Structure formats: C-alpha cells, structure tokens
Amino acid sequence: MRLLISGGTCRFPRLCYSEALKYSMRRKTFGKALCEHQMIRWKLGEMLRQIEALHDCNERVAFQYRSGVPDSRLGAQAALLKVMASKTFEYCAQEASQVFGGASIVREGPGRVVERLYREVRASAIPGGSEEVLLDLAARQAIAGACKFESAEQSKL
C-alpha cells in the first residue's frame, strides 16, 4: 500500500516544478524573465534534483516488488520511499510557492494550482503512516538486519 501511495505522490512534486518553471519563464522582473535570476534557477534545480532522486528510488522499489523480493525486506524500503515522497512534495510545493510569490496564495489566477497543492501537502503525508512512524519502522528493520548479519559473521569465526 505504501508503494502505491508513494507512486501517487510522486506526480505532485513534478507538477509543482512544472508550474513554477512555466511561470518563471513568463514572469518578467527587473527587465528579464524570472528564471534568468540565479536564485530562481537554484530553486528549480534543487526541485528537479529531489524529483529525479524520488523517481529513481520509486523505480527501484517497484522493480524489487515486481521481482518478488519478500515483503519483509521491502517494508523498510517502502516506508523510506513514502517519507521521501511526502518530504519532496512538501519541499517542491514550498519552493514553487516562493517562485509564484503572492500569486501562490490566491485561489484564482496563475498560482491556483500551486496554492491547491500547497494545501494538500500535509494531507498527503498522513495515509500509510506518519513520517516518524515510518522512519522508526525502517530503522528497526535495518537494525534487525544488521544484527542478523553480525550474528552470521561471528558464527563464521
């Protein structure tokens, strides 16, 4: 279920990025397009970096699931992926809102999509477990795996 939630959440950061990019290309400030300002390019670049990392992690976990990796091993990966998806969505919505400025808080106008996504961020983090619970689950599984590995290594001695 967390894999499905993560997969669904992955499209929202990309939509935030796309809206911010289009707006930054149209909006002119100080005689040039908003996207020609270094700080805006940094925002767009960091959004894209996080989106691509999320996409790659999502593909890896989905591949493992399709390959028949046991649920006991996928649980932690799916939990971390879900946390990463909600954190990436939150970051991209916040940065897109910054690119839009005051237009991102108005329900009508050029920032209406970003305004709506920004309101949805917290709601998307709740299904499938809170971030703290999921991080705890992943850490517990990692610790259990490390203990098994350590035990196996000591038995070889």
mmCIF file of C-alpha atoms in Angstrom:
data_model
loop_
_atom_site.group_PDB
_atom_site.id
_atom_site.type_symbol
_atom_site.label_atom_id
_atom_site.label_comp_id
_atom_site.label_asym_id
_atom_site.label_seq_id
_atom_site.Cartn_x
_atom_site.Cartn_y
_atom_site.Cartn_z
ATOM 1 C CA MET A 1 0.000 0.000 0.000
ATOM 2 C CA ARG A 2 2.825 2.441 0.843
ATOM 3 C CA LEU A 3 4.327 1.796 -2.562
ATOM 4 C CA LEU A 4 1.056 2.817 -4.215
ATOM 5 C CA ILE A 5 0.785 5.929 -2.057
ATOM 6 C CA SER A 6 4.383 6.874 -2.844
ATOM 7 C CA GLY A 7 3.844 6.326 -6.544
ATOM 8 C CA GLY A 8 0.759 8.527 -6.478
ATOM 9 C CA THR A 9 2.532 11.230 -4.503
ATOM 10 C CA CYS A 10 5.464 11.308 -6.959
ATOM 11 C CA ARG A 11 3.470 13.194 -9.565
ATOM 12 C CA PHE A 12 2.731 16.174 -7.289
ATOM 13 C CA PRO A 13 6.317 17.447 -6.875
ATOM 14 C CA ARG A 14 6.736 17.265 -10.656
ATOM 15 C CA LEU A 15 3.553 19.286 -11.108
ATOM 16 C CA CYS A 16 4.846 21.910 -8.635
ATOM 17 C CA TYR A 17 8.110 22.073 -10.586
ATOM 18 C CA SER A 18 6.352 22.302 -13.941
ATOM 19 C CA GLU A 19 4.067 25.110 -12.787
ATOM 20 C CA ALA A 20 6.980 27.049 -11.259
ATOM 21 C CA LEU A 21 9.100 26.612 -14.391
ATOM 22 C CA LYS A 22 6.345 27.782 -16.744
ATOM 23 C CA TYR A 23 5.548 30.773 -14.547
ATOM 24 C CA SER A 24 9.210 31.722 -14.153
ATOM 25 C CA MET A 25 9.615 31.743 -17.917
ATOM 26 C CA ARG A 26 6.589 34.028 -18.424
ATOM 27 C CA ARG A 27 7.013 36.397 -15.479
ATOM 28 C CA LYS A 28 9.322 39.353 -16.017
ATOM 29 C CA THR A 29 11.129 41.119 -13.182
ATOM 30 C CA PHE A 30 13.815 43.766 -13.425
ATOM 31 C CA GLY A 31 13.703 43.545 -17.218
ATOM 32 C CA LYS A 32 14.237 39.789 -17.563
ATOM 33 C CA ALA A 33 12.403 36.512 -17.111
ATOM 34 C CA LEU A 34 12.196 35.314 -13.521
ATOM 35 C CA CYS A 35 14.023 32.087 -14.492
ATOM 36 C CA GLU A 36 17.034 34.152 -15.541
ATOM 37 C CA HIS A 37 17.661 35.094 -11.903
ATOM 38 C CA GLN A 38 20.244 32.846 -10.263
ATOM 39 C CA MET A 39 18.266 32.179 -7.083
ATOM 40 C CA ILE A 40 15.219 31.043 -9.055
ATOM 41 C CA ARG A 41 17.401 28.708 -11.128
ATOM 42 C CA TRP A 42 18.786 27.269 -7.893
ATOM 43 C CA LYS A 43 15.262 26.670 -6.621
ATOM 44 C CA LEU A 44 14.254 24.977 -9.861
ATOM 45 C CA GLY A 45 17.464 22.933 -9.948
ATOM 46 C CA GLU A 46 17.052 21.670 -6.389
ATOM 47 C CA MET A 47 13.409 20.818 -7.021
ATOM 48 C CA LEU A 48 14.423 18.834 -10.096
ATOM 49 C CA ARG A 49 17.235 17.045 -8.218
ATOM 50 C CA GLN A 50 14.865 15.886 -5.493
ATOM 51 C CA ILE A 51 12.193 14.867 -8.020
ATOM 52 C CA GLU A 52 14.656 12.773 -10.030
ATOM 53 C CA ALA A 53 16.019 11.104 -6.878
ATOM 54 C CA LEU A 54 12.462 10.280 -5.797
ATOM 55 C CA HIS A 55 11.647 8.889 -9.229
ATOM 56 C CA ASP A 56 14.749 6.679 -9.215
ATOM 57 C CA CYS A 57 14.013 5.335 -5.721
ATOM 58 C CA ASN A 58 10.397 4.693 -6.687
ATOM 59 C CA GLU A 59 11.505 2.744 -9.768
ATOM 60 C CA ARG A 60 13.998 0.694 -7.728
ATOM 61 C CA VAL A 61 11.459 -0.292 -5.082
ATOM 62 C CA ALA A 62 8.813 -1.034 -7.730
ATOM 63 C CA PHE A 63 11.321 -3.234 -9.587
ATOM 64 C CA GLN A 64 12.130 -5.114 -6.376
ATOM 65 C CA TYR A 65 8.413 -5.626 -5.725
ATOM 66 C CA ARG A 66 7.819 -6.941 -9.261
ATOM 67 C CA SER A 67 10.899 -9.189 -8.922
ATOM 68 C CA GLY A 68 9.402 -10.914 -5.902
ATOM 69 C CA VAL A 69 11.580 -9.504 -3.139
ATOM 70 C CA PRO A 70 9.928 -10.597 0.134
ATOM 71 C CA ASP A 71 7.678 -8.103 1.898
ATOM 72 C CA SER A 72 9.866 -8.420 4.991
ATOM 73 C CA ARG A 73 12.698 -6.753 3.041
ATOM 74 C CA LEU A 74 10.509 -4.320 1.123
ATOM 75 C CA GLY A 75 8.759 -2.902 4.187
ATOM 76 C CA ALA A 76 11.588 -0.600 5.184
ATOM 77 C CA GLN A 77 12.243 0.449 1.578
ATOM 78 C CA ALA A 78 8.576 1.290 1.011
ATOM 79 C CA ALA A 79 8.453 3.193 4.311
ATOM 80 C CA LEU A 80 11.515 5.271 3.409
ATOM 81 C CA LEU A 81 10.140 5.869 -0.083
ATOM 82 C CA LYS A 82 6.854 7.122 1.332
ATOM 83 C CA VAL A 83 8.695 9.534 3.652
ATOM 84 C CA MET A 84 10.877 10.701 0.766
ATOM 85 C CA ALA A 85 7.813 11.258 -1.430
ATOM 86 C CA SER A 86 5.998 13.365 1.154
ATOM 87 C CA LYS A 87 9.147 15.371 2.012
ATOM 88 C CA THR A 88 9.866 16.009 -1.676
ATOM 89 C CA PHE A 89 6.271 17.086 -2.256
ATOM 90 C CA GLU A 90 6.463 19.440 0.720
ATOM 91 C CA TYR A 91 9.752 20.954 -0.466
ATOM 92 C CA CYS A 92 8.600 21.417 -4.060
ATOM 93 C CA ALA A 93 5.278 22.951 -3.032
ATOM 94 C CA GLN A 94 7.079 25.385 -0.744
ATOM 95 C CA GLU A 95 9.639 26.372 -3.394
ATOM 96 C CA ALA A 96 7.015 26.670 -6.136
ATOM 97 C CA SER A 97 5.070 28.928 -3.803
ATOM 98 C CA GLN A 98 8.188 31.061 -3.390
ATOM 99 C CA VAL A 99 8.617 31.318 -7.167
ATOM 100 C CA PHE A 100 4.999 32.434 -7.560
ATOM 101 C CA GLY A 101 5.219 34.861 -4.661
ATOM 102 C CA GLY A 102 1.874 36.420 -3.739
ATOM 103 C CA ALA A 103 0.198 34.709 -6.699
ATOM 104 C CA SER A 104 0.563 31.378 -4.867
ATOM 105 C CA ILE A 105 -1.845 32.314 -2.089
ATOM 106 C CA VAL A 106 -4.733 33.343 -4.344
ATOM 107 C CA ARG A 107 -7.252 30.676 -5.306
ATOM 108 C CA GLU A 108 -7.762 32.250 -8.720
ATOM 109 C CA GLY A 109 -5.045 33.324 -11.083
ATOM 110 C CA PRO A 110 -1.709 31.967 -12.247
ATOM 111 C CA GLY A 111 -0.797 30.357 -8.907
ATOM 112 C CA ARG A 112 -4.057 28.487 -8.270
ATOM 113 C CA VAL A 113 -2.549 25.031 -8.947
ATOM 114 C CA VAL A 114 0.389 25.654 -6.602
ATOM 115 C CA GLU A 115 -1.954 27.126 -3.977
ATOM 116 C CA ARG A 116 -4.058 23.961 -4.063
ATOM 117 C CA LEU A 117 -1.027 21.648 -3.965
ATOM 118 C CA TYR A 118 0.446 23.562 -1.052
ATOM 119 C CA ARG A 119 -2.756 22.948 0.915
ATOM 120 C CA GLU A 120 -2.640 19.223 0.023
ATOM 121 C CA VAL A 121 0.915 18.644 1.252
ATOM 122 C CA ARG A 122 0.135 17.772 4.852
ATOM 123 C CA ALA A 123 -2.859 15.637 3.903
ATOM 124 C CA SER A 124 -0.667 13.530 1.606
ATOM 125 C CA ALA A 125 1.782 12.770 4.430
ATOM 126 C CA ILE A 126 -0.842 11.077 6.625
ATOM 127 C CA PRO A 127 -2.054 7.989 4.671
ATOM 128 C CA GLY A 128 0.165 4.944 5.120
ATOM 129 C CA GLY A 129 1.653 6.170 8.378
ATOM 130 C CA SER A 130 3.231 9.317 9.749
ATOM 131 C CA GLU A 131 6.809 10.136 8.809
ATOM 132 C CA GLU A 132 8.046 9.420 12.339
ATOM 133 C CA VAL A 133 6.373 6.006 12.475
ATOM 134 C CA LEU A 134 7.719 5.066 9.049
ATOM 135 C CA LEU A 135 11.264 6.175 9.908
ATOM 136 C CA ASP A 136 11.075 4.155 13.115
ATOM 137 C CA LEU A 137 9.881 1.105 11.164
ATOM 138 C CA ALA A 138 12.739 1.439 8.667
ATOM 139 C CA ALA A 139 15.319 1.897 11.435
ATOM 140 C CA ARG A 140 14.038 -1.126 13.365
ATOM 141 C CA GLN A 141 14.228 -3.294 10.250
ATOM 142 C CA ALA A 142 17.723 -2.006 9.434
ATOM 143 C CA ILE A 143 18.895 -2.740 12.980
ATOM 144 C CA ALA A 144 17.372 -6.230 12.878
ATOM 145 C CA GLY A 145 19.088 -6.875 9.537
ATOM 146 C CA ALA A 146 22.412 -5.618 10.882
ATOM 147 C CA CYS A 147 22.085 -7.869 13.936
ATOM 148 C CA LYS A 148 21.447 -10.898 11.706
ATOM 149 C CA PHE A 149 24.453 -10.006 9.561
ATOM 150 C CA GLU A 150 26.673 -9.515 12.627
ATOM 151 C CA SER A 151 25.496 -12.817 14.074
ATOM 152 C CA ALA A 152 26.240 -14.628 10.804
ATOM 153 C CA GLU A 153 29.704 -13.060 10.597
ATOM 154 C CA GLN A 154 30.554 -14.098 14.162
ATOM 155 C CA SER A 155 29.417 -17.657 13.550
ATOM 156 C CA LYS A 156 31.954 -17.902 10.691
ATOM 157 C CA LEU A 157 34.799 -17.171 13.122
#
